[in-house]
PDB file of C-alpha atoms in Angstrom:
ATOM      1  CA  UNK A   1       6.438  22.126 -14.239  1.00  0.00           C
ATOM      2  CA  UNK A   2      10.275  22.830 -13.859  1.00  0.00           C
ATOM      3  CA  UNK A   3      11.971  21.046 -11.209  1.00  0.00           C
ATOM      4  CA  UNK A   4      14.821  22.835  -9.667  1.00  0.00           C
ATOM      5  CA  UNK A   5      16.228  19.298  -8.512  1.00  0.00           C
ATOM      6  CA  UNK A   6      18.551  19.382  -5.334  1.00  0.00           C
ATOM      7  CA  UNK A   7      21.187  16.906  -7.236  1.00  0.00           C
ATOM      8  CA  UNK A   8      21.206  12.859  -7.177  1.00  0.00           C
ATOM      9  CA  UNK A   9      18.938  10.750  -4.743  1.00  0.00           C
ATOM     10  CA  UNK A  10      21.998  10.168  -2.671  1.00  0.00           C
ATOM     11  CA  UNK A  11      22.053  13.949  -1.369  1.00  0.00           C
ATOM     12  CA  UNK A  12      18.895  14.011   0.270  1.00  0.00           C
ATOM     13  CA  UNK A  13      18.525  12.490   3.701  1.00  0.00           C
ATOM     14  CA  UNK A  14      16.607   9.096   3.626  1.00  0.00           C
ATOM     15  CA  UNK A  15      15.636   7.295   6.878  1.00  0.00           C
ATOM     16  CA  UNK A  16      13.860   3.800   7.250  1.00  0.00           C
ATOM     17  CA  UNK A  17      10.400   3.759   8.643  1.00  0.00           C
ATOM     18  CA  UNK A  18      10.643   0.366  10.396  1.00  0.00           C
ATOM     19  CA  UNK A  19      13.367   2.131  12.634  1.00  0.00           C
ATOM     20  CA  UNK A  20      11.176   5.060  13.425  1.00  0.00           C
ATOM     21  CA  UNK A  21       8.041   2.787  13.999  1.00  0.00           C
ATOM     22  CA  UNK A  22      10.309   0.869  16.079  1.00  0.00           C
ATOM     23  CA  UNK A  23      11.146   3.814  18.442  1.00  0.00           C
ATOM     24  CA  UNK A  24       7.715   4.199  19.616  1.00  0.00           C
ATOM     25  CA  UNK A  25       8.407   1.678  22.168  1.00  0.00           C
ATOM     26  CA  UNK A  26      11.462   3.730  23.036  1.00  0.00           C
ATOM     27  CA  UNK A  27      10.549   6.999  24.799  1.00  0.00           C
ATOM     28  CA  UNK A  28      14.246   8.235  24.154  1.00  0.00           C
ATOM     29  CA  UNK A  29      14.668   7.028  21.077  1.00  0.00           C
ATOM     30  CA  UNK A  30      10.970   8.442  19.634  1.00  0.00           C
ATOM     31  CA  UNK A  31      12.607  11.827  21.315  1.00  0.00           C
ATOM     32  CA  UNK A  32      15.540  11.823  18.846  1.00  0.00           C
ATOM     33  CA  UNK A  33      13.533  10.923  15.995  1.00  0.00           C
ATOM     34  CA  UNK A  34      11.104  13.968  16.919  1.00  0.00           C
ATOM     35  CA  UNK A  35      14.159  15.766  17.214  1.00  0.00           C
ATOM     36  CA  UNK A  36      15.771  14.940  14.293  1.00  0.00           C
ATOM     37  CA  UNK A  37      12.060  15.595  12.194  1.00  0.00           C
ATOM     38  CA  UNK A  38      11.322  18.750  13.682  1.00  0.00           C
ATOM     39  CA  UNK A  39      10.292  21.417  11.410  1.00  0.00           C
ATOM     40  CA  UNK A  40      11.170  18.887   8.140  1.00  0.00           C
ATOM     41  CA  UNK A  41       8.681  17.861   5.807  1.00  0.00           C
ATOM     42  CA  UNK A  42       8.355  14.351   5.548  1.00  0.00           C
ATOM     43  CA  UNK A  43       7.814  12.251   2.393  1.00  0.00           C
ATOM     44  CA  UNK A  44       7.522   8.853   2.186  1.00  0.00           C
ATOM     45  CA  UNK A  45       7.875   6.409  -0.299  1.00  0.00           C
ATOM     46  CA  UNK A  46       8.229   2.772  -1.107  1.00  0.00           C
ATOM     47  CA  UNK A  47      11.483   1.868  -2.566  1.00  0.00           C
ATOM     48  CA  UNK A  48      11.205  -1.976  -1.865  1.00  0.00           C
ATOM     49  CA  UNK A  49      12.948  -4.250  -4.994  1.00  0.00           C
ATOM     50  CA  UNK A  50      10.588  -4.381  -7.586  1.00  0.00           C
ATOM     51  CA  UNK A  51       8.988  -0.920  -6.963  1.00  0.00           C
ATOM     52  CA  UNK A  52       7.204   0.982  -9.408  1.00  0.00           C
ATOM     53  CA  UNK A  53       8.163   4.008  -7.849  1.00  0.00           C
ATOM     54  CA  UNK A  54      11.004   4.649 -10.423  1.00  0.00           C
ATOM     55  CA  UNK A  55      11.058   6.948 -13.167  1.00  0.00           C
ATOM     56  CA  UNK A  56      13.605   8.999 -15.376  1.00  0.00           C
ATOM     57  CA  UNK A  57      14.639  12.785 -14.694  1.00  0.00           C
ATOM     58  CA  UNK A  58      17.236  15.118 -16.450  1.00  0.00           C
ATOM     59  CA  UNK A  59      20.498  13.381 -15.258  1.00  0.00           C
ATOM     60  CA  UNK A  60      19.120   9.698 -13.961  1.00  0.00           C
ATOM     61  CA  UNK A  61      17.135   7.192 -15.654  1.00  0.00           C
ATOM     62  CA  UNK A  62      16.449   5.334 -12.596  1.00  0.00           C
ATOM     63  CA  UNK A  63      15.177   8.109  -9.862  1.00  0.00           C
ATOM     64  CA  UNK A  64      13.108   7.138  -7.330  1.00  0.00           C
ATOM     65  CA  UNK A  65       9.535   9.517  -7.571  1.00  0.00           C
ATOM     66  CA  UNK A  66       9.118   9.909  -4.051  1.00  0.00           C
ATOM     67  CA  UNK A  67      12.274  12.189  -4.499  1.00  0.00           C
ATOM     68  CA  UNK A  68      10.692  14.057  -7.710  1.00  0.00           C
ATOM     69  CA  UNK A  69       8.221  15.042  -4.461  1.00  0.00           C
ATOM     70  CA  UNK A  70      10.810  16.364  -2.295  1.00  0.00           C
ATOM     71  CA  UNK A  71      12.340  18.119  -5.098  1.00  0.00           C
ATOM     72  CA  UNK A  72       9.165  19.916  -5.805  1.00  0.00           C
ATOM     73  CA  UNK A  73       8.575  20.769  -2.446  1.00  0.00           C
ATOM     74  CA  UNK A  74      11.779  21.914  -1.932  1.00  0.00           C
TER      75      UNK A  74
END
């Protein structure tokens, strides 16, 4: 498959899902986050240290896969 990749990791928008689990005990706050995810697709992916969620693409030998998703879906 070619991958018509967006650019580096850092270019895509990345949020934390312990602040977005968080605002479910937030009515306002869950409002901005379903705000701010409306009509997005959402991938998520663990990028703790010492994740084997890394991989090499044309350009970066230490990508994160959950962003070779994004890139495909985009």
């Amino acid at each position: 498959m070619i991958v018509n990749y967006a650019g580096p990791w850092e270019r895509m928008d990345h949020y934390n899902i312990a602040d977005i689990m968080a605002a479910s005990h937030d009515r306002d706050e869950l409002e901005m986050w379903v705000t701010e995810m409306r009509g997005k697709i959402v991938v998520v992916s663990d990028l703790t240290t010492g994740s084997a969620d890394i991989g090499t693409v044309p350009g970066d030998t230490a990508f994160p896969l959950g962003g070779v998703h994004a890139n495909i879906i985009n």
